[in-house]
Amino acid sequence: MSAALSLDAWGAQATAPALAIAPGTLQPEIFRESIDCPCCGSHQFRTIIEATDPLTGIGGKFPIVECESCSMVITNPRPTLASLGYFYPAEYSPYDHNSGDGLKAFDRFIEQAALRTDFGYPPQPVGLLTRMASRLASSRFRTKFTRHEWIPWTGSGRLLDVGCGSGGFLTRMKRLGWNVEGIDYASDVARKVQERTGIRVLAGTIPHPELKPSSYDVVSLWHVLEHVPDPRATLSAAADLLAPGGKLVLEVPNIESWSFAEFREDWFALEAPRHLNHFSPRSLAAILPEGRFSSVGIEQIGMRSWIRKSAQMAVKKGHEKYNAWLKAGKPHFTKLAAQSEADNRGDALRLIAVKSNA
């Protein structure tokens, strides 16, 4: 078996345009490779399930396997870098235009009040009106999902968003006072975001020659780590970019979630083969490069929309029992998401880790 491909090789491929497939044409030939475990290096796996790609419908079935040594779950064999572009068509949702967070003016006001009061956001100091407004935010933003982008103010507020997609998070954080930059492997997307927002956005991956070591107080990777061929190398590059005491913030799907156990190959967040890595709380902590981070915290988040979309996918495949869930609507999926959090089996994992001073 081959070792995991280098980050430089991934970057060279990923900055190329997505490989379009015209309607009615023959399916492209997809080449695959088998790899060793990116966490421990073992080559012994057991197959959990096999899944198809619901977005493109190409490539057949992809095995989702668990390492018998460390329990890391990956897609293996997976598409080679030369074939992976076929699975990222232009309509892939993270590339969709997103101008911001969609909050109304009052919600923005009380959210910023909460961030100033409890997370140290500027301007400081905090007055009585701000503290009173922050109390309203605790009732308005009740779920973990509505607060999952609330990250502590760090240093002077220099933030790099890796895999920034359409730039929604960048726009939001700039509004909240951060000095933001982005990077995305889709060069056309990076260019359009920079043109639309005026925010500096580079094309490529990390490491990148235009990004200097120790230049950022926060490096964020929202649903990026599951896509990269070598997650530990990506995290090591993120650590290089952080100033001492800076924070790594990331979010990934949770392969040990209640919803994966319920839906299996119909789980919306499985995303095979775009998702090369499928993290649990243990494997996410284990993939961090040794000695680079301290004070690691992992939070589980229930994703109501993921559960609903999984039910929709299952119904399309003939699983009629989920029709009742869909008819019950938003309250039912809200309850399921909240219960998954309470049981520590949430759909997503949010990690915040502090870079060591050593």
PDB file of N, CA, C and O in Angstrom, residues 208-241:
ATOM      1  N   HIS A 208       1.639  27.565   2.306  1.00  0.00           N
ATOM      2  CA  HIS A 208       1.574  28.407   1.109  1.00  0.00           C
ATOM      3  C   HIS A 208       2.692  29.437   1.212  1.00  0.00           C
ATOM      4  O   HIS A 208       2.906  30.023   2.276  1.00  0.00           O
ATOM      5  N   PRO A 209       3.417  29.690   0.109  1.00  0.00           N
ATOM      6  CA  PRO A 209       4.583  30.576   0.186  1.00  0.00           C
ATOM      7  C   PRO A 209       4.253  32.007   0.590  1.00  0.00           C
ATOM      8  O   PRO A 209       5.133  32.729   1.071  1.00  0.00           O
ATOM      9  N   GLU A 210       3.007  32.456   0.410  1.00  0.00           N
ATOM     10  CA  GLU A 210       2.639  33.827   0.762  1.00  0.00           C
ATOM     11  C   GLU A 210       2.119  33.954   2.192  1.00  0.00           C
ATOM     12  O   GLU A 210       1.748  35.058   2.618  1.00  0.00           O
ATOM     13  N   LEU A 211       2.080  32.856   2.929  1.00  0.00           N
ATOM     14  CA  LEU A 211       1.619  32.886   4.312  1.00  0.00           C
ATOM     15  C   LEU A 211       2.821  32.670   5.229  1.00  0.00           C
ATOM     16  O   LEU A 211       3.488  31.638   5.163  1.00  0.00           O
ATOM     17  N   LYS A 212       3.069  33.645   6.095  1.00  0.00           N
ATOM     18  CA  LYS A 212       4.260  33.614   6.928  1.00  0.00           C
ATOM     19  C   LYS A 212       4.001  32.892   8.243  1.00  0.00           C
ATOM     20  O   LYS A 212       2.915  32.991   8.817  1.00  0.00           O
ATOM     21  N   PRO A 213       4.998  32.173   8.758  1.00  0.00           N
ATOM     22  CA  PRO A 213       4.856  31.495  10.053  1.00  0.00           C
ATOM     23  C   PRO A 213       4.525  32.474  11.176  1.00  0.00           C
ATOM     24  O   PRO A 213       4.933  33.645  11.148  1.00  0.00           O
ATOM     25  N   SER A 214       3.764  31.994  12.150  1.00  0.00           N
ATOM     26  CA  SER A 214       3.425  32.750  13.369  1.00  0.00           C
ATOM     27  C   SER A 214       2.716  34.071  13.071  1.00  0.00           C
ATOM     28  O   SER A 214       2.851  35.040  13.830  1.00  0.00           O
ATOM     29  N   SER A 215       1.923  34.107  11.988  1.00  0.00           N
ATOM     30  CA  SER A 215       1.298  35.354  11.562  1.00  0.00           C
ATOM     31  C   SER A 215      -0.149  35.508  12.000  1.00  0.00           C
ATOM     32  O   SER A 215      -0.730  36.579  11.799  1.00  0.00           O
ATOM     33  N   TYR A 216      -0.744  34.471  12.605  1.00  0.00           N
ATOM     34  CA  TYR A 216      -2.179  34.515  12.874  1.00  0.00           C
ATOM     35  C   TYR A 216      -2.477  34.127  14.316  1.00  0.00           C
ATOM     36  O   TYR A 216      -1.794  33.297  14.910  1.00  0.00           O
ATOM     37  N   ASP A 217      -3.523  34.737  14.836  1.00  0.00           N
ATOM     38  CA  ASP A 217      -4.000  34.407  16.177  1.00  0.00           C
ATOM     39  C   ASP A 217      -4.999  33.266  16.154  1.00  0.00           C
ATOM     40  O   ASP A 217      -5.154  32.560  17.156  1.00  0.00           O
ATOM     41  N   VAL A 218      -5.702  33.108  15.052  1.00  0.00           N
ATOM     42  CA  VAL A 218      -6.631  31.994  14.853  1.00  0.00           C
ATOM     43  C   VAL A 218      -6.473  31.473  13.428  1.00  0.00           C
ATOM     44  O   VAL A 218      -6.397  32.260  12.480  1.00  0.00           O
ATOM     45  N   VAL A 219      -6.408  30.161  13.291  1.00  0.00           N
ATOM     46  CA  VAL A 219      -6.528  29.493  11.996  1.00  0.00           C
ATOM     47  C   VAL A 219      -7.757  28.594  12.085  1.00  0.00           C
ATOM     48  O   VAL A 219      -7.838  27.743  12.975  1.00  0.00           O
ATOM     49  N   SER A 220      -8.712  28.806  11.190  1.00  0.00           N
ATOM     50  CA  SER A 220      -9.954  28.021  11.206  1.00  0.00           C
ATOM     51  C   SER A 220     -10.020  27.111   9.989  1.00  0.00           C
ATOM     52  O   SER A 220      -9.579  27.470   8.892  1.00  0.00           O
ATOM     53  N   LEU A 221     -10.579  25.925  10.211  1.00  0.00           N
ATOM     54  CA  LEU A 221     -10.807  24.947   9.135  1.00  0.00           C
ATOM     55  C   LEU A 221     -12.206  24.373   9.341  1.00  0.00           C
ATOM     56  O   LEU A 221     -12.391  23.389  10.059  1.00  0.00           O
ATOM     57  N   TRP A 222     -13.205  25.006   8.726  1.00  0.00           N
ATOM     58  CA  TRP A 222     -14.582  24.542   8.871  1.00  0.00           C
ATOM     59  C   TRP A 222     -14.873  23.485   7.812  1.00  0.00           C
ATOM     60  O   TRP A 222     -14.941  23.765   6.626  1.00  0.00           O
ATOM     61  N   HIS A 223     -14.992  22.252   8.244  1.00  0.00           N
ATOM     62  CA  HIS A 223     -15.306  21.136   7.363  1.00  0.00           C
ATOM     63  C   HIS A 223     -14.318  21.053   6.193  1.00  0.00           C
ATOM     64  O   HIS A 223     -14.699  20.964   5.032  1.00  0.00           O
ATOM     65  N   VAL A 224     -13.056  21.066   6.567  1.00  0.00           N
ATOM     66  CA  VAL A 224     -11.947  20.951   5.626  1.00  0.00           C
ATOM     67  C   VAL A 224     -11.162  19.665   5.867  1.00  0.00           C
ATOM     68  O   VAL A 224     -10.789  18.963   4.925  1.00  0.00           O
ATOM     69  N   LEU A 225     -10.919  19.335   7.145  1.00  0.00           N
ATOM     70  CA  LEU A 225     -10.000  18.254   7.474  1.00  0.00           C
ATOM     71  C   LEU A 225     -10.470  16.903   6.935  1.00  0.00           C
ATOM     72  O   LEU A 225      -9.641  16.038   6.647  1.00  0.00           O
ATOM     73  N   GLU A 226     -11.777  16.724   6.775  1.00  0.00           N
ATOM     74  CA  GLU A 226     -12.278  15.461   6.247  1.00  0.00           C
ATOM     75  C   GLU A 226     -11.947  15.295   4.767  1.00  0.00           C
ATOM     76  O   GLU A 226     -12.007  14.182   4.230  1.00  0.00           O
ATOM     77  N   HIS A 227     -11.570  16.395   4.080  1.00  0.00           N
ATOM     78  CA  HIS A 227     -11.312  16.353   2.642  1.00  0.00           C
ATOM     79  C   HIS A 227      -9.844  16.140   2.286  1.00  0.00           C
ATOM     80  O   HIS A 227      -9.544  15.802   1.143  1.00  0.00           O
ATOM     81  N   VAL A 228      -8.923  16.384   3.207  1.00  0.00           N
ATOM     82  CA  VAL A 228      -7.509  16.444   2.834  1.00  0.00           C
ATOM     83  C   VAL A 228      -6.856  15.070   2.919  1.00  0.00           C
ATOM     84  O   VAL A 228      -7.158  14.279   3.818  1.00  0.00           O
ATOM     85  N   PRO A 229      -5.948  14.764   1.982  1.00  0.00           N
ATOM     86  CA  PRO A 229      -5.307  13.441   1.980  1.00  0.00           C
ATOM     87  C   PRO A 229      -4.434  13.169   3.194  1.00  0.00           C
ATOM     88  O   PRO A 229      -4.301  12.030   3.623  1.00  0.00           O
ATOM     89  N   ASP A 230      -3.817  14.206   3.759  1.00  0.00           N
ATOM     90  CA  ASP A 230      -2.907  14.021   4.892  1.00  0.00           C
ATOM     91  C   ASP A 230      -3.302  14.988   6.005  1.00  0.00           C
ATOM     92  O   ASP A 230      -2.759  16.095   6.107  1.00  0.00           O
ATOM     93  N   PRO A 231      -4.276  14.635   6.843  1.00  0.00           N
ATOM     94  CA  PRO A 231      -4.785  15.590   7.841  1.00  0.00           C
ATOM     95  C   PRO A 231      -3.740  16.037   8.849  1.00  0.00           C
ATOM     96  O   PRO A 231      -3.748  17.196   9.279  1.00  0.00           O
ATOM     97  N   ARG A 232      -2.825  15.163   9.241  1.00  0.00           N
ATOM     98  CA  ARG A 232      -1.810  15.569  10.224  1.00  0.00           C
ATOM     99  C   ARG A 232      -0.872  16.619   9.634  1.00  0.00           C
ATOM    100  O   ARG A 232      -0.483  17.574  10.314  1.00  0.00           O
ATOM    101  N   ALA A 233      -0.522  16.480   8.357  1.00  0.00           N
ATOM    102  CA  ALA A 233       0.325  17.483   7.712  1.00  0.00           C
ATOM    103  C   ALA A 233      -0.387  18.820   7.620  1.00  0.00           C
ATOM    104  O   ALA A 233       0.223  19.882   7.797  1.00  0.00           O
ATOM    105  N   THR A 234      -1.690  18.803   7.350  1.00  0.00           N
ATOM    106  CA  THR A 234      -2.463  20.035   7.300  1.00  0.00           C
ATOM    107  C   THR A 234      -2.473  20.722   8.661  1.00  0.00           C
ATOM    108  O   THR A 234      -2.296  21.945   8.771  1.00  0.00           O
ATOM    109  N   LEU A 235      -2.650  19.950   9.722  1.00  0.00           N
ATOM    110  CA  LEU A 235      -2.671  20.522  11.070  1.00  0.00           C
ATOM    111  C   LEU A 235      -1.294  21.033  11.482  1.00  0.00           C
ATOM    112  O   LEU A 235      -1.178  22.039  12.186  1.00  0.00           O
ATOM    113  N   SER A 236      -0.240  20.363  11.040  1.00  0.00           N
ATOM    114  CA  SER A 236       1.111  20.841  11.325  1.00  0.00           C
ATOM    115  C   SER A 236       1.362  22.176  10.621  1.00  0.00           C
ATOM    116  O   SER A 236       1.964  23.099  11.198  1.00  0.00           O
ATOM    117  N   ALA A 237       0.858  22.298   9.376  1.00  0.00           N
ATOM    118  CA  ALA A 237       0.991  23.566   8.650  1.00  0.00           C
ATOM    119  C   ALA A 237       0.208  24.669   9.341  1.00  0.00           C
ATOM    120  O   ALA A 237       0.649  25.822   9.404  1.00  0.00           O
ATOM    121  N   ALA A 238      -0.967  24.331   9.871  1.00  0.00           N
ATOM    122  CA  ALA A 238      -1.768  25.313  10.614  1.00  0.00           C
ATOM    123  C   ALA A 238      -1.024  25.775  11.864  1.00  0.00           C
ATOM    124  O   ALA A 238      -1.018  26.970  12.196  1.00  0.00           O
ATOM    125  N   ALA A 239      -0.384  24.831  12.558  1.00  0.00           N
ATOM    126  CA  ALA A 239       0.379  25.178  13.754  1.00  0.00           C
ATOM    127  C   ALA A 239       1.523  26.132  13.414  1.00  0.00           C
ATOM    128  O   ALA A 239       1.811  27.070  14.166  1.00  0.00           O
ATOM    129  N   ASP A 240       2.183  25.919  12.278  1.00  0.00           N
ATOM    130  CA  ASP A 240       3.265  26.803  11.860  1.00  0.00           C
ATOM    131  C   ASP A 240       2.775  28.238  11.665  1.00  0.00           C
ATOM    132  O   ASP A 240       3.495  29.203  11.935  1.00  0.00           O
ATOM    133  N   LEU A 241       1.549  28.392  11.202  1.00  0.00           N
ATOM    134  CA  LEU A 241       1.005  29.719  10.903  1.00  0.00           C
ATOM    135  C   LEU A 241       0.547  30.465  12.148  1.00  0.00           C
ATOM    136  O   LEU A 241       0.412  31.687  12.128  1.00  0.00           O
TER     137      LEU A 241
END
